[in-house]
């Protein structure tokens, strides 16, 4: 698994004044299981931070610790500059959140539910409550069902109501845990556009997802969780570039090629026999010459031209050379392991 | 996702967001978050606003009205049964039962004596036992806490709401009892236990004092229910446990072998309100009861707070 520091985020995290969320060694253990393991998150102010990871990788548990719902086993968390959970009272009024799906009292209407949560916020003026509830409902397209009891809402409607709850007051930070769960494609697009418009106004958005595609288009930063550990974090560009570049050498002299590549300090991780006689347009060749092999090796920092030059200099018959960079999605699978719920 | 087709408004998030956001912001900017410049809202104001919302929620709930309705049925059943079947032989049945045919005002007191051992504790168990566990089971607890309601503040508000329900429950029995007694039986001056006769108005006042006494009696049980409610995310468990605690305490109180334990049982003074029907009223048992209940409130309130403040909210 990769090393978070390897993504060049360290320079940024040094400036902790600019961080909306900052954790050091944040850890949560449930009995024997480490749900979150030594997390060092750094979410800059104004960022849209995609918090990615497969189901059960510890995203929700992390968010619960950030919001003071759960006490960390070890480590510390700072949100909007103040330590949590000690400063929940002064920090949380500036934070809107959706945690592990929406939750409402089913016997109350959508508007009544929002008013209830709003009344629990001492900083929310009761004078403007009704107007703010109506605005928030309008904003998520639920104005027409405001007076309907929540038990009659569909999953998607509840998700929208959950978003409305996070938007009742102007917030400095929005923490959205899988906000598009249960939404149709149109709803998913709407959420993305909402996130964009909030980010434009300067709100920091921390959005978790198990789907890369869902957040890729709106994020400025990403952090990737795998089995409780933060395996990568940084700007989306850093993340993209950090994908391992690999050299693919097509040659009949596989052994010689391997030697040369290893000599350059590259890690040879495979060779696949490629090309059969018939594949080359039926041209008959000596048996050894036709047995092309594609040798793959991690490129690391070696410039590709230097690799080719070294191969040629050693008399390796290079019949094809390619540098392959992992797509964002492959990078993701690489970090989180197989069985990942990848984009359909 | 075809099912969700009909649920979307004429305008989606996308279009409406840009239209309404500025309005939201400008409406509240002046009173926004706890920045250094914002004045800190008062703690009391916060509690009152949350309490108002909690009471509205509690008394808007169909379950609450169903329970109050069931409690109202007790005096109604008693009154109707006596009306139909006639007077009962003196000395049998609940206290005051034999007085009803002469004075309908006694229906309320009779009904509350019937309701005290089981019906009232059951409904208190539902409300107090549900207070935190119910929010946890709906998942609304996490949203209240990140609002942020404040854990202690939420406990205090939940307790006050349960206490309000205790008052509503006993008042329901007494008031409905008085009304139905008024409707079905002759009404007249009330003969007190000391033999003195007082006016209808004075009699009604005494019955309200009994309602207050019973309300106070139930406050200790409410605190127990609140505590039990912080232990679980399954509300049925804490509701049943609260009701069971009430029944067990009464059983223990009836066993002479456990004499040493009796002074400590919260049910000890539950039926000792007869002193309020003397002339002048004797307040000793009211005071003893209040002190005992206060002790339970303190102990179980502290237990609930200790448990809830450190509790991981994982529901
Ligand atoms: N209440 C709990 N008790 C025990 N283990 C839990 C609890 N909640 C979560 N976990 C475990 O912690 C891990 C992380 O869960 P979670 O944070 O919900 O993951 P995610 O949100 O990324 O899907 C999972 O392996 C899960 O089984
Ligand atoms: Mg989750």
XYZ file of C-alpha atoms in Angstrom, chain B residues 114-306:
193
model
C -56.573 2.210 39.855
C -54.026 3.673 37.407
C -51.096 4.103 39.799
C -49.779 0.548 40.138
C -49.586 -0.357 36.453
C -51.149 1.916 33.842
C -49.324 5.106 34.743
C -45.916 3.377 35.122
C -46.462 1.702 31.743
C -47.048 4.981 29.928
C -44.172 6.665 31.778
C -42.028 3.706 30.795
C -42.909 4.258 27.164
C -42.085 7.973 27.216
C -39.021 7.958 29.481
C -37.655 4.659 28.192
C -37.970 5.899 24.641
C -36.389 9.292 25.280
C -32.818 8.567 24.178
C -33.115 5.022 22.853
C -35.916 6.039 20.500
C -33.796 8.799 18.983
C -30.926 6.355 18.687
C -33.075 3.777 16.953
C -34.321 6.331 14.426
C -30.788 7.652 13.931
C -32.025 11.121 14.855
C -29.805 11.117 17.934
C -26.721 11.746 15.814
C -28.391 14.626 14.018
C -29.561 16.195 17.281
C -26.030 15.905 18.647
C -24.350 17.420 15.606
C -26.908 20.239 15.466
C -25.427 20.523 18.202
C -28.006 19.965 20.907
C -25.358 19.304 23.570
C -25.526 15.996 25.390
C -26.408 17.314 28.840
C -28.845 19.792 27.373
C -30.552 17.015 25.437
C -30.798 14.856 28.564
C -32.279 17.709 30.580
C -34.802 18.494 27.852
C -35.747 14.836 27.449
C -36.259 14.564 31.196
C -38.371 17.701 31.375
C -40.502 16.418 28.504
C -41.011 13.106 30.337
C -41.980 15.061 33.456
C -44.442 17.067 31.393
C -45.931 13.811 30.208
C -46.288 12.620 33.825
C -48.318 15.733 34.557
C -50.384 15.325 31.399
C -51.075 11.679 32.232
C -52.260 12.253 35.804
C -54.243 15.327 34.811
C -55.925 13.341 32.070
C -57.139 10.749 34.563
C -58.307 13.290 37.136
C -59.886 15.733 34.708
C -61.614 13.127 32.568
C -62.748 11.391 35.764
C -64.238 14.583 37.132
C -65.990 15.369 33.863
C -67.490 11.917 33.432
C -68.484 11.856 37.094
C -70.135 15.207 36.610
C -72.013 13.869 33.616
C -73.223 10.609 35.122
C -73.658 11.243 38.853
C -74.883 13.874 41.233
C -72.281 16.425 42.251
C -72.036 17.969 45.617
C -69.860 19.206 48.426
C -66.991 16.805 49.122
C -66.772 15.038 52.451
C -63.115 14.809 53.415
C -61.525 11.983 55.375
C -61.575 14.114 58.506
C -65.336 14.329 58.143
C -65.382 17.981 57.153
C -67.419 18.951 54.148
C -65.869 21.328 51.638
C -67.329 23.046 48.604
C -67.191 21.598 45.097
C -64.492 24.125 44.157
C -62.366 23.251 47.202
C -62.905 19.555 46.458
C -61.711 19.998 42.894
C -58.652 21.811 44.190
C -57.898 18.842 46.462
C -58.154 16.502 43.495
C -55.730 18.665 41.534
C -53.374 18.478 44.508
C -53.617 14.698 44.272
C -52.764 14.917 40.575
C -49.699 16.985 41.505
C -48.770 14.423 44.164
C -48.985 11.547 41.687
C -47.009 13.527 39.115
C -44.226 14.005 41.649
C -44.438 10.302 42.501
C -43.640 9.425 38.900
C -40.586 11.686 38.573
C -38.224 9.156 40.114
C -39.419 6.472 37.737
C -38.941 8.906 34.844
C -35.318 9.394 35.866
C -34.828 5.634 35.991
C -36.381 5.371 32.530
C -34.125 8.128 31.204
C -31.073 6.311 32.512
C -32.181 2.951 31.101
C -32.791 4.729 27.808
C -29.155 5.752 27.545
C -28.066 2.123 27.798
C -29.558 0.813 24.595
C -30.528 1.609 21.037
C -33.547 -0.674 21.272
C -36.332 1.458 22.767
C -38.646 -1.479 23.477
C -35.994 -2.787 25.837
C -35.710 0.339 27.943
C -39.482 0.914 27.896
C -40.209 -2.590 29.159
C -37.380 -2.429 31.673
C -38.757 0.813 33.132
C -42.230 -0.639 33.545
C -40.794 -3.802 35.055
C -38.742 -1.789 37.549
C -41.945 -0.100 38.714
C -43.766 -3.382 39.157
C -40.832 -5.059 40.912
C -40.465 -2.122 43.309
C -44.130 -2.471 44.290
C -43.775 -6.205 44.802
C -40.716 -5.686 46.994
C -42.635 -3.033 48.882
C -45.351 -5.572 49.641
C -42.971 -8.126 51.180
C -42.696 -7.654 54.955
C -39.429 -9.633 54.935
C -37.810 -6.734 53.109
C -38.812 -4.084 55.628
C -35.272 -2.628 55.641
C -35.524 -1.932 51.926
C -38.903 -0.198 51.956
C -37.760 3.318 52.868
C -35.601 3.327 49.736
C -38.196 2.239 47.227
C -39.430 5.011 44.939
C -42.878 3.431 45.089
C -43.026 3.758 48.868
C -45.344 6.807 49.028
C -47.162 6.240 45.773
C -50.586 5.718 47.406
C -50.059 7.926 50.452
C -51.894 10.991 49.242
C -54.893 10.549 51.541
C -53.440 13.237 53.825
C -54.316 15.771 51.155
C -57.964 14.965 51.797
C -57.887 16.116 55.420
C -58.873 19.477 56.726
C -56.472 21.190 56.807
C -54.388 19.144 54.332
C -51.376 17.419 55.845
C -48.305 17.886 53.661
C -45.909 15.502 55.390
C -46.232 12.634 52.967
C -46.051 15.068 50.032
C -42.743 16.368 51.375
C -41.354 12.911 52.146
C -42.344 11.744 48.704
C -40.798 14.802 47.041
C -37.500 14.279 48.875
C -37.404 10.615 47.942
C -38.184 11.350 44.294
C -35.589 14.118 44.221
C -33.036 11.604 45.457
C -33.907 9.293 42.597
C -33.744 12.169 40.118
C -30.272 13.123 41.310
C -28.901 9.585 41.377
C -30.315 8.393 38.091
C -29.852 11.776 36.444
C -26.152 11.608 37.288
C -25.938 8.005 36.123
C -27.640 8.935 32.856
C -25.325 11.911 32.378
C -22.212 9.873 33.169
